[in-house]
Coordinates of C-alpha atoms in Angstrom, one line a residue:
Chain A
M1 CA -72.9 -24.4 135.3
S2 CA -74.4 -24.7 131.9
L3 CA -72.5 -21.5 130.8
R4 CA -69.2 -23.0 131.9
R5 CA -70.0 -26.1 129.8
T6 CA -71.0 -24.0 126.8
N7 CA -67.8 -21.9 127.2
Q8 CA -65.7 -25.1 127.5
I9 CA -67.2 -26.5 124.3
L10 CA -67.0 -23.2 122.4
G11 CA -63.4 -22.7 123.5
S12 CA -62.2 -26.2 122.7
S13 CA -63.9 -26.1 119.3
L14 CA -62.4 -22.8 118.4
V15 CA -58.9 -24.0 119.5
A16 CA -59.4 -27.3 117.7
F17 CA -60.6 -25.5 114.5
F18 CA -57.6 -23.2 114.4
L19 CA -55.2 -26.0 115.2
V20 CA -56.6 -28.0 112.2
V21 CA -56.4 -24.9 110.0
A22 CA -52.8 -24.3 111.1
L23 CA -51.7 -27.9 110.5
T24 CA -53.4 -27.9 107.1
G25 CA -51.9 -24.5 106.3
L26 CA -48.4 -25.9 107.0
L27 CA -48.9 -28.8 104.5
W28 CA -51.4 -27.6 101.9
T29 CA -53.2 -24.4 100.9
P30 CA -55.8 -24.0 98.1
E31 CA -53.3 -21.8 96.2
N32 CA -49.7 -20.8 96.6
P33 CA -49.9 -18.1 99.3
L34 CA -46.9 -16.3 97.8
A35 CA -47.9 -16.4 94.1
I36 CA -48.5 -13.0 92.7
H37 CA -51.2 -12.5 90.0
L38 CA -51.4 -8.7 89.5
Q39 CA -54.4 -9.1 87.0
D40 CA -56.5 -10.5 89.9
K41 CA -55.6 -7.9 92.5
L42 CA -58.1 -6.7 95.2
M43 CA -60.8 -9.1 94.1
P44 CA -63.7 -9.2 96.6
P45 CA -64.7 -12.5 98.2
G46 CA -66.5 -14.8 95.7
P47 CA -66.2 -18.1 93.8
G48 CA -62.6 -18.8 93.0
H49 CA -61.2 -16.7 95.8
W50 CA -63.6 -17.4 98.7
L51 CA -62.0 -14.6 100.9
G52 CA -60.9 -12.4 98.1
T53 CA -57.4 -11.4 97.0
D54 CA -54.9 -8.8 98.2
E55 CA -53.1 -5.9 96.5
Y56 CA -50.8 -8.4 94.7
G57 CA -53.6 -10.7 93.7
R58 CA -52.6 -13.3 96.2
D59 CA -55.4 -15.6 97.6
V60 CA -56.4 -14.3 101.0
L61 CA -57.7 -17.7 102.2
S62 CA -54.5 -19.4 101.3
R63 CA -52.5 -16.7 103.0
L64 CA -54.6 -16.9 106.2
M65 CA -54.1 -20.6 106.4
A66 CA -50.3 -20.4 105.9
A67 CA -50.3 -17.6 108.4
A68 CA -52.2 -19.8 110.9
G69 CA -49.4 -22.4 110.4
T70 CA -46.7 -19.8 111.1
S71 CA -48.4 -18.1 114.1
V72 CA -49.3 -21.4 115.8
S73 CA -45.9 -22.9 115.2
I74 CA -44.2 -19.8 116.6
S75 CA -46.5 -19.6 119.6
T76 CA -46.1 -23.4 120.3
L77 CA -42.3 -23.3 120.1
T78 CA -42.1 -20.2 122.2
V79 CA -44.3 -21.6 124.9
L80 CA -42.4 -25.0 124.9
C81 CA -39.1 -23.1 125.2
S82 CA -40.3 -21.0 128.1
V83 CA -41.8 -23.9 129.9
F84 CA -38.7 -26.2 129.3
F85 CA -36.2 -23.6 130.6
G86 CA -38.7 -22.2 133.2
L87 CA -39.1 -25.7 134.7
I88 CA -35.3 -26.2 134.9
L89 CA -34.6 -22.8 136.3
G90 CA -37.6 -22.8 138.7
A91 CA -36.8 -26.3 139.9
L92 CA -33.1 -25.5 140.5
S93 CA -34.0 -22.2 142.2
G94 CA -36.7 -23.7 144.5
Y95 CA -34.8 -26.9 145.3
C96 CA -31.2 -25.7 145.8
R97 CA -32.0 -22.4 147.4
G98 CA -28.9 -20.4 148.5
W99 CA -26.8 -18.7 145.9
V100 CA -28.4 -20.6 143.0
D101 CA -31.8 -19.3 144.0
R102 CA -30.5 -15.8 144.5
T103 CA -28.8 -15.7 141.1
I104 CA -31.8 -17.1 139.3
M105 CA -34.1 -14.7 141.1
L106 CA -31.9 -11.8 140.3
F107 CA -32.1 -12.8 136.6
T108 CA -35.9 -13.2 136.6
D109 CA -36.5 -10.0 138.7
T110 CA -34.4 -8.0 136.3
L111 CA -36.3 -9.3 133.3
L112 CA -39.7 -8.7 135.1
A113 CA -38.7 -5.1 135.6
F114 CA -39.3 -4.6 131.8
P115 CA -42.8 -4.7 130.3
S116 CA -42.9 -7.9 128.2
M117 CA -43.7 -6.2 124.9
L118 CA -40.8 -3.8 125.5
L119 CA -38.4 -6.6 126.4
A120 CA -39.5 -8.5 123.2
L121 CA -38.8 -5.4 121.1
A122 CA -35.4 -4.9 122.7
L123 CA -34.4 -8.5 122.3
L124 CA -35.6 -8.5 118.7
S125 CA -33.3 -5.6 117.9
I126 CA -30.5 -7.9 119.1
M127 CA -31.7 -11.1 117.5
G128 CA -32.8 -9.6 114.2
T129 CA -36.3 -9.8 112.8
N130 CA -36.8 -13.4 111.7
I131 CA -38.7 -16.4 112.9
S132 CA -36.0 -17.7 115.3
G133 CA -35.4 -14.2 116.6
V134 CA -39.1 -13.8 117.4
I135 CA -39.2 -17.2 119.2
I136 CA -36.1 -16.5 121.3
A137 CA -37.2 -12.9 122.1
L138 CA -40.7 -13.9 123.1
G139 CA -39.5 -17.0 124.9
L140 CA -37.1 -15.0 127.0
A141 CA -39.7 -12.3 127.7
Y142 CA -42.1 -14.9 129.1
L143 CA -39.4 -17.1 130.9
P144 CA -39.5 -15.3 134.2
T145 CA -43.2 -15.8 134.8
V146 CA -42.9 -19.6 134.4
T147 CA -39.7 -19.7 136.5
R148 CA -41.4 -17.9 139.3
V149 CA -44.5 -20.1 139.3
V150 CA -42.4 -23.3 139.2
R151 CA -40.1 -22.0 142.0
G152 CA -43.1 -21.3 144.2
S153 CA -44.6 -24.8 143.9
V154 CA -41.2 -26.5 144.2
M155 CA -40.5 -24.6 147.4
S156 CA -43.7 -25.8 149.0
L157 CA -43.3 -29.3 147.6
R158 CA -39.8 -29.8 149.0
E159 CA -41.1 -29.6 152.5
Q160 CA -43.5 -32.5 152.0
D161 CA -42.8 -35.8 153.7
Y162 CA -42.6 -37.9 150.6
I163 CA -39.8 -35.7 149.2
E164 CA -38.0 -36.0 152.5
A165 CA -38.5 -39.8 152.2
S166 CA -37.1 -39.9 148.7
R167 CA -34.0 -38.0 149.9
L168 CA -33.6 -40.3 152.9
M169 CA -33.7 -43.3 150.6
G170 CA -30.5 -41.9 149.1
H171 CA -32.0 -40.9 145.7
P172 CA -29.8 -38.2 144.0
A173 CA -31.3 -34.7 143.9
G174 CA -31.8 -34.9 140.1
Y175 CA -33.8 -38.1 140.5
T176 CA -36.0 -36.6 143.2
L177 CA -36.5 -33.5 141.2
L178 CA -37.4 -35.3 138.0
V179 CA -39.6 -38.1 139.4
H180 CA -41.2 -36.5 142.4
I181 CA -41.1 -32.8 142.2
I182 CA -41.5 -31.7 138.6
P183 CA -44.5 -33.9 137.8
N184 CA -46.3 -32.4 140.8
C185 CA -45.8 -28.8 139.8
L186 CA -47.1 -29.3 136.3
A187 CA -50.7 -28.3 137.1
P188 CA -49.9 -24.6 137.6
V189 CA -47.5 -24.7 134.7
I190 CA -50.2 -26.0 132.4
V191 CA -52.5 -23.2 133.5
I192 CA -49.8 -20.6 132.9
A193 CA -48.8 -22.1 129.6
T194 CA -52.4 -22.0 128.2
S195 CA -52.8 -18.3 129.0
M196 CA -49.2 -17.7 127.8
F197 CA -50.1 -19.2 124.4
G198 CA -52.7 -16.5 124.0
S199 CA -50.3 -13.6 125.0
V200 CA -47.5 -14.9 122.8
L201 CA -49.9 -15.2 119.8
L202 CA -51.1 -11.6 120.5
T203 CA -47.6 -10.2 121.0
E204 CA -46.3 -12.0 117.8
S205 CA -49.2 -10.5 115.8
A206 CA -48.4 -7.1 117.3
L207 CA -44.7 -7.4 116.4
S208 CA -45.5 -8.5 112.9
F209 CA -48.0 -5.7 112.6
L210 CA -45.2 -3.3 113.5
G211 CA -43.0 -4.9 110.9
L212 CA -40.6 -6.3 113.5
G213 CA -41.8 -9.9 113.6
V214 CA -41.9 -12.4 110.7
P215 CA -40.7 -10.5 107.6
P216 CA -42.9 -10.4 104.5
P217 CA -43.6 -12.0 102.0
A218 CA -44.2 -14.9 104.5
P219 CA -47.7 -14.2 105.7
T220 CA -48.7 -13.9 109.4
W221 CA -52.0 -12.4 110.6
G222 CA -50.2 -9.4 112.0
N223 CA -48.3 -8.5 108.8
M224 CA -51.4 -9.1 106.7
L225 CA -53.2 -6.5 108.7
A226 CA -50.3 -4.1 108.4
G227 CA -50.3 -4.7 104.6
A228 CA -54.1 -4.1 104.5
R229 CA -53.9 -0.6 106.0
P230 CA -53.5 1.4 102.8
Y231 CA -56.4 -0.5 101.1
M232 CA -58.9 -0.5 104.0
E233 CA -61.5 1.6 102.2
Q234 CA -61.6 -0.2 98.8
A235 CA -60.9 -3.7 100.1
V236 CA -62.6 -4.1 103.5
W237 CA -62.1 -7.9 103.6
L238 CA -58.3 -7.4 103.8
G239 CA -58.7 -5.7 107.1
I240 CA -61.5 -7.8 108.5
F241 CA -60.4 -11.5 108.0
P242 CA -56.9 -11.5 109.5
G243 CA -58.2 -9.6 112.6
L244 CA -61.1 -11.9 112.9
C245 CA -58.7 -14.9 112.9
I246 CA -56.6 -13.4 115.7
S247 CA -59.7 -12.5 117.7
M248 CA -61.4 -15.9 117.3
T249 CA -58.2 -17.8 118.2
L250 CA -57.7 -15.6 121.2
L251 CA -61.3 -16.0 122.3
G252 CA -60.9 -19.8 122.0
I253 CA -57.7 -19.8 124.0
N254 CA -59.2 -17.5 126.7
L255 CA -62.3 -19.7 127.0
F256 CA -60.2 -22.9 126.9
G257 CA -57.8 -21.3 129.5
D258 CA -60.7 -20.7 131.9
Y259 CA -61.6 -24.3 131.6
V260 CA -58.1 -25.5 132.1
R261 CA -57.8 -23.3 135.2
D262 CA -61.0 -24.6 136.6
R263 CA -59.8 -28.1 136.0
F264 CA -56.3 -27.8 137.4
D265 CA -56.6 -25.1 140.0
P266 CA -59.6 -25.8 142.3
R267 CA -59.0 -22.5 144.2
M268 CA -59.9 -20.6 141.1
R269 CA -63.1 -22.5 140.4
G270 CA -66.0 -20.4 139.5
L271 CA -64.1 -17.2 138.9
Chain B
M1 CA -46.5 2.1 157.8
L2 CA -43.4 4.3 157.5
R3 CA -41.2 1.2 157.7
F4 CA -43.3 -0.4 155.0
M5 CA -42.8 2.6 152.8
V6 CA -39.1 3.0 153.4
A7 CA -38.5 -0.8 152.9
R8 CA -40.4 -0.7 149.6
L9 CA -38.5 2.4 148.4
L10 CA -35.2 0.7 149.2
T11 CA -36.1 -2.4 147.2
A12 CA -36.5 -0.2 144.1
I13 CA -32.9 1.0 144.1
P14 CA -31.2 -2.3 143.3
T15 CA -33.9 -3.0 140.6
L16 CA -33.2 0.4 139.0
I17 CA -29.4 -0.2 139.0
L18 CA -29.9 -3.7 137.5
V19 CA -32.3 -2.3 134.9
S20 CA -29.7 0.3 133.8
I21 CA -26.9 -2.4 133.6
T22 CA -29.2 -4.6 131.5
V23 CA -30.1 -1.8 129.1
F24 CA -26.5 -0.9 128.7
T25 CA -25.5 -4.5 128.0
M26 CA -28.4 -5.2 125.7
I27 CA -27.5 -2.2 123.5
R28 CA -23.9 -3.4 123.3
L29 CA -25.1 -6.8 122.1
V30 CA -27.0 -5.3 119.2
P31 CA -25.1 -6.4 116.1
G32 CA -23.5 -3.8 113.9
D33 CA -21.0 -1.0 114.5
P34 CA -22.6 2.3 115.4
V35 CA -19.7 4.3 114.0
T36 CA -19.9 2.6 110.5
L37 CA -23.6 3.3 110.6
M38 CA -23.1 7.0 111.3
L39 CA -20.3 7.6 108.8
G40 CA -21.2 5.1 106.1
D41 CA -19.1 2.2 104.9
N42 CA -16.4 4.1 103.0
A43 CA -15.3 6.5 105.7
D44 CA -11.7 7.6 106.1
Q45 CA -9.9 5.5 108.8
Q46 CA -8.8 8.7 110.6
V47 CA -12.3 10.1 110.7
Y48 CA -13.5 6.7 111.9
D49 CA -11.0 6.6 114.7
A50 CA -11.8 10.1 115.7
M51 CA -15.5 9.3 115.9
R52 CA -14.9 6.2 117.9
H53 CA -12.8 8.3 120.4
H54 CA -15.5 11.0 120.5
L55 CA -18.2 8.4 121.4
G56 CA -15.9 6.8 123.9
L57 CA -16.1 3.5 122.1
D58 CA -12.3 3.0 122.3
Q59 CA -12.5 2.7 126.1
S60 CA -12.9 -0.6 127.9
I61 CA -16.4 -1.8 128.6
P62 CA -16.3 -1.1 132.4
T63 CA -15.0 2.4 131.7
Q64 CA -17.8 3.0 129.1
M65 CA -20.3 1.8 131.7
F66 CA -18.9 4.1 134.3
L67 CA -19.0 7.1 132.0
W68 CA -22.5 6.2 130.9
F69 CA -23.7 6.0 134.5
Q70 CA -22.0 9.3 135.2
A71 CA -23.8 11.0 132.3
L72 CA -27.0 9.3 133.3
L73 CA -26.9 10.8 136.8
H74 CA -26.5 14.2 135.1
G75 CA -29.6 13.5 133.0
D76 CA -27.5 13.1 129.9
L77 CA -28.8 10.2 127.7
G78 CA -26.7 11.2 124.7
H79 CA -27.8 12.4 121.3
S80 CA -29.8 10.9 118.5
I81 CA -27.6 9.5 115.6
T82 CA -30.2 10.5 113.0
T83 CA -31.4 14.0 114.2
G84 CA -28.7 15.0 116.7
E85 CA -31.4 15.9 119.2
P86 CA -30.7 15.3 122.9
V87 CA -32.3 11.9 123.7
L88 CA -33.8 12.9 127.0
Q89 CA -35.6 15.8 125.4
L90 CA -36.9 13.6 122.6
V91 CA -38.0 10.9 124.9
L92 CA -39.8 13.2 127.3
H93 CA -41.6 15.0 124.5
R94 CA -42.8 11.7 123.0
F95 CA -43.6 10.3 126.5
F96 CA -46.0 13.1 127.2
V97 CA -48.0 12.1 124.0
S98 CA -48.2 8.4 125.0
A99 CA -48.8 9.1 128.6
Q100 CA -51.9 11.2 128.0
L101 CA -53.3 8.5 125.7
V102 CA -52.6 5.6 128.2
L103 CA -53.6 7.4 131.3
I104 CA -57.0 8.6 129.9
A105 CA -57.6 5.1 128.6
I106 CA -56.7 3.4 131.9
A107 CA -58.8 5.8 133.9
I108 CA -61.9 5.3 131.8
S109 CA -61.4 1.5 131.8
A110 CA -61.1 1.4 135.5
F111 CA -64.2 3.5 136.0
I112 CA -66.2 1.2 133.8
A113 CA -64.7 -2.1 134.8
V114 CA -64.5 -2.0 138.6
P115 CA -68.2 -1.3 139.3
L116 CA -69.3 -3.7 136.5
G117 CA -67.1 -6.5 137.8
M118 CA -68.3 -6.0 141.4
I119 CA -72.0 -5.9 140.5
A120 CA -71.5 -9.0 138.3
A121 CA -69.9 -10.9 141.2
W122 CA -72.6 -9.7 143.6
R123 CA -75.2 -11.1 141.2
Q124 CA -73.2 -14.2 140.3
S125 CA -74.7 -16.5 137.7
S126 CA -77.5 -14.0 137.0
G127 CA -78.2 -13.0 133.4
F128 CA -76.4 -9.7 134.1
D129 CA -73.3 -11.6 135.3
L130 CA -73.3 -13.9 132.3
G131 CA -73.7 -11.0 129.9
V132 CA -70.8 -9.1 131.6
V133 CA -68.5 -12.1 131.6
I134 CA -69.2 -13.0 127.9
T135 CA -68.8 -9.4 126.8
A136 CA -65.5 -9.0 128.8
T137 CA -64.0 -12.3 127.4
M138 CA -64.9 -11.2 123.8
L139 CA -63.5 -7.7 124.3
M140 CA -60.2 -9.0 125.7
S141 CA -59.8 -11.2 122.7
I142 CA -59.9 -8.3 120.3
P143 CA -56.3 -7.0 119.8
T144 CA -56.1 -3.2 120.2
F145 CA -54.6 -2.7 116.8
W146 CA -57.4 -4.6 115.0
G147 CA -60.1 -2.9 117.2
G148 CA -58.5 0.4 116.3
L149 CA -58.5 -0.4 112.6
M150 CA -62.1 -1.4 112.7
L151 CA -63.1 1.8 114.5
L152 CA -61.1 3.7 111.9
L153 CA -62.8 1.9 109.1
F154 CA -66.3 2.5 110.5
F155 CA -66.3 5.9 112.2
G156 CA -63.5 7.4 110.1
L157 CA -63.8 6.1 106.6
K158 CA -67.4 4.9 106.3
L159 CA -69.3 7.5 108.4
G160 CA -66.6 10.2 108.3
W161 CA -67.4 11.3 111.9
L162 CA -63.9 11.4 113.2
P163 CA -60.5 12.3 111.7
V164 CA -58.7 9.3 110.2
I165 CA -55.1 10.1 110.7
G166 CA -53.0 12.8 112.3
Y167 CA -52.5 14.1 115.7
V168 CA -53.1 17.4 117.4
S169 CA -51.6 18.0 120.8
I170 CA -54.1 18.7 123.6
A171 CA -51.7 21.4 124.8
Q172 CA -52.0 23.2 121.5
N173 CA -55.7 23.0 120.8
F174 CA -57.7 21.3 123.6
W175 CA -60.9 20.4 121.7
S176 CA -59.4 19.3 118.4
G177 CA -56.7 17.3 120.4
L178 CA -59.5 15.6 122.3
I179 CA -61.3 14.6 119.0
Y180 CA -58.1 13.0 117.7
L181 CA -57.8 11.1 120.9
I182 CA -61.3 9.5 120.8
M183 CA -60.6 6.5 118.6
P184 CA -57.1 5.6 120.0
V185 CA -58.4 5.8 123.5
A186 CA -61.6 3.9 122.6
S187 CA -59.5 1.0 121.1
L188 CA -57.4 0.7 124.3
V189 CA -60.5 1.1 126.6
L190 CA -62.3 -1.8 124.8
H191 CA -59.5 -4.2 125.3
E192 CA -58.4 -3.2 128.8
T193 CA -61.9 -3.0 130.1
G194 CA -62.4 -6.7 129.2
I195 CA -59.3 -7.7 131.2
L196 CA -60.1 -5.4 134.2
V197 CA -63.8 -6.5 134.5
R198 CA -62.8 -10.1 134.8
M199 CA -60.2 -9.3 137.5
A200 CA -62.5 -7.1 139.5
R201 CA -65.2 -9.8 139.3
A202 CA -62.8 -12.5 140.4
S203 CA -61.4 -10.6 143.3
T204 CA -64.9 -9.6 144.4
L205 CA -66.0 -13.2 144.4
D206 CA -63.0 -14.1 146.6
V207 CA -64.0 -11.5 149.1
L208 CA -67.8 -12.3 149.0
R209 CA -66.9 -15.8 150.3
L210 CA -65.4 -14.5 153.5
D211 CA -67.0 -14.8 156.9
Y212 CA -67.2 -11.1 157.6
I213 CA -69.5 -10.6 154.6
T214 CA -71.9 -13.2 155.9
H215 CA -71.7 -11.4 159.2
A216 CA -72.5 -8.1 157.7
R217 CA -75.4 -9.6 155.9
A218 CA -76.6 -11.3 159.1
K219 CA -76.4 -7.9 160.8
G220 CA -79.0 -6.7 158.3
L221 CA -76.8 -4.2 156.3
S222 CA -78.2 -3.3 153.0
D223 CA -76.6 -4.6 149.8
A224 CA -75.3 -1.2 148.9
A225 CA -73.7 -0.7 152.3
I226 CA -72.0 -4.1 152.2
L227 CA -70.7 -3.6 148.6
T228 CA -69.4 -0.1 149.1
R229 CA -68.1 -0.3 152.7
H230 CA -67.0 -3.9 153.1
V231 CA -66.4 -5.4 149.7
A232 CA -65.1 -2.6 147.6
R233 CA -62.0 -1.8 149.6
N234 CA -60.8 -5.4 150.0
A235 CA -61.7 -6.5 146.5
F236 CA -59.9 -3.6 144.9
G237 CA -56.4 -4.8 145.8
P238 CA -55.7 -7.2 143.0
T239 CA -57.3 -4.9 140.5
W240 CA -55.1 -2.1 141.7
T241 CA -52.0 -4.2 141.2
L242 CA -53.2 -5.2 137.7
L243 CA -53.7 -1.5 136.9
G244 CA -50.0 -0.9 137.5
L245 CA -49.0 -3.8 135.3
I246 CA -51.3 -2.8 132.5
L247 CA -50.0 0.8 132.7
G248 CA -46.5 -0.4 132.3
N249 CA -47.3 -2.9 129.6
L250 CA -49.2 -0.3 127.7
L251 CA -46.2 2.0 127.7
G252 CA -44.2 -0.8 126.1
G253 CA -47.1 -1.9 123.8
V254 CA -48.7 1.4 122.8
A255 CA -46.6 1.3 119.7
V256 CA -49.2 -0.6 117.8
I257 CA -52.0 1.8 118.5
E258 CA -49.8 4.7 117.7
T259 CA -49.0 3.1 114.4
V260 CA -52.7 2.6 113.6
F261 CA -53.5 6.2 114.3
T262 CA -50.1 7.7 113.3
I263 CA -49.6 9.3 116.7
P264 CA -46.0 10.5 117.4
G265 CA -45.6 8.8 120.8
L266 CA -43.0 7.0 122.7
G267 CA -44.0 3.6 121.2
R268 CA -43.4 4.9 117.6
L269 CA -40.1 6.3 118.7
I270 CA -39.0 2.9 119.9
V271 CA -40.0 1.2 116.7
E272 CA -38.4 4.0 114.6
S273 CA -35.2 3.8 116.5
I274 CA -35.0 0.0 116.0
F275 CA -35.6 0.4 112.2
G276 CA -33.2 3.3 112.0
R277 CA -30.6 1.6 114.3
D278 CA -30.5 4.8 116.4
Y279 CA -28.9 3.1 119.4
P280 CA -28.7 6.1 121.7
V281 CA -32.5 6.8 121.2
L282 CA -33.3 3.1 121.7
Q283 CA -31.2 2.9 124.8
G284 CA -32.9 6.0 126.2
C285 CA -36.4 4.7 125.4
L286 CA -35.7 1.3 127.0
L287 CA -34.3 2.8 130.1
F288 CA -37.0 5.4 130.3
V289 CA -39.9 3.0 130.0
A290 CA -38.3 0.4 132.3
V291 CA -37.7 3.0 135.0
T292 CA -41.2 4.4 134.6
Y293 CA -42.5 0.8 134.9
V294 CA -40.6 0.3 138.2
V295 CA -41.7 3.7 139.5
V296 CA -45.3 3.1 138.6
N297 CA -45.3 -0.2 140.4
L298 CA -43.6 1.4 143.4
I299 CA -46.3 4.1 143.5
I300 CA -49.0 1.4 143.2
D301 CA -47.5 -0.5 146.1
L302 CA -47.1 2.7 148.2
C303 CA -50.8 3.4 147.7
Y304 CA -51.9 0.1 149.1
P305 CA -52.2 1.3 152.8
L306 CA -54.7 3.8 151.6
F307 CA -57.4 1.1 151.1
D308 CA -55.9 -1.9 152.9
P309 CA -55.6 -1.1 156.6
R310 CA -53.9 -4.4 157.3
I311 CA -50.7 -3.1 155.7
K312 CA -50.8 0.0 157.9
A313 CA -51.0 -2.1 161.0
Q314 CA -48.0 -4.2 160.2

C-alpha cells in the first residue's frame, strides 16, 4: 500500500515538474534556445551554462526547456485530437450499430493492422515533416485504440435501463449520447489517454531522433539526441540530459498512469 | 479446433486486402510527382510522357490498382527509383537483418520477463515483488534509442569493449556478427523486458485470484507444482498476445535502434526511402511490414490452443 502511495506521489511530482518546465519553456528560457555563439561551443556544465552548451554554443538548459514546451504541446494536442474524434467515432459506432458501426470498424481495423510507429512514418511522408504533420500523423495512428475502447463501453451502456428511459422520454439520440452515454464512458478513456500520452511522447521523440519529426533548429528532446551523436565522446552531457528528460517524463507518466488506472478501473486494482 | 483455425485464417484475408488497398492509396496521396523526381525538373516533355506511360501513371486509378495487384500476386513490387534494384529483393534482404535483431531480443526478453513476472506475482508485495516492479517501470521508461546511445557511450567509447559502429552479418561471420549484435539487442531487451514483466505479473495476479488455485493449494500441492502446472499456462495468454504486438511494433520501430548502431535493416530502409522519396521502396516496405504484422498476429492466435485447452474445446 505504501509503495503505491510513494509511486503516486513520485509520478505526480515528476509529471507536475515537467509540465511546469514545459509551460515555462513556452514563455521564457534563460537564454535564446536558437542563438548561436560559436566561441562558446561544447562548453561543459558550469556557471553561466548550467547544463553546458552544444556544438553551436547554444545553451543546453534553454534548449531542453523549449523542447519540453514543444514535446508536451505536441503530445497534448495529439491526445486531445485522438480522444475527441475517438469519442465521436466510438459513440456513433457503438450507438448506431448497423452499417455505421461496420464502416467505422472497417476503418479502425485497417489502421490497427499497421504497427503504430509504421503508420506514423507513412502518414508523415504524406503530411510532410512539420509540427502539424506530426500531430495529425500520431493522432490518426492512435485514433483506432480510443475508438474501440469508447465503442466497447457505449455498447454495454446502451443496454442499461436509464438509457432506455432517456430514449422513451423522447430525447433525441444526440442528447442521450452527449448527456448520458459519453460522460459514463470517460473513465476508460482517461485511463487510455494517460498511457497514450506517454506513447505519443516516446513516438514523437523517436520520429524527431530519426529526423522525421519536428525539423531543426527548433529543439525537441529527440532531435537534440540525434544532434548529440557525433559529439558523444567529447561532450557527454549532450547525450545524457535530453535522454534523461525523456526517461524521467515517461517514468512520471507511467507511475501516474498506474495511479489513474487504479483510481478509475477497479478491476485493475493492485496490478 | 479445426473450425477455429479455419475461421481465424479466413478473417486474415479481408484484412490483407484492405491493408494492400490502404498502402496503395497512401502512396498515391504523397505529394510530389514521382516522374519529375526521377527525371529532374527540366526534362523533355516527350521523355516525361514516355516515363509516365512506362510506369503506368497515365492509366486511371482503378486500372493502376488492378495492375498493381496483378504484379503483387506475381511477387513483383516494382523497382527502386534510386538504385533500380527489385524492391522485393531489397526488402527481403533488409528484413533478414532486422528480423534476427528483433527475434533474438524478443526471445531473450520473454525468457527473462515471464518467470520474473510470475514469481513477483506469487510473492506479491514482498521485497522481491517491489524490486521487480520498480525496476520494470524504470526500464520501460528508457527509450531504446537513448538506452542504446548510453550503452554505446559506456561499453563502446569509454571502455572500448564492443565495436561502436558497423555491422557484420551473422551469415558471413557468426562470432563477429554476434558481437555486433550485443548492444543493439541489449537496448531492445532492456526496454521490452520492462513491459513484458509487468504484463506477466498482472496476468499471473489475475489467475492467482481464481478458485481453482485456492483448490490446488488446499489439495496440498507444492508452490512449484501450482506455478508450473496451473498458473503458468493460463497466465501466459495475455503475455503471448502482447509478444505478437511487440514483435510487430518493433518491426515498425526498429528504425531508431538501427540508426543508433548503423545497422542496414528494414527500419533504416523505410527512413531512407522517405528521405529519398523512393516511393516504390516505401510502398514495398509498408506493405511488407503490415503483412508481416498481420501474419505474426495470425500465428500468435493459432498457437493459442497449444496452451489454452478451452479454445480447443469450443
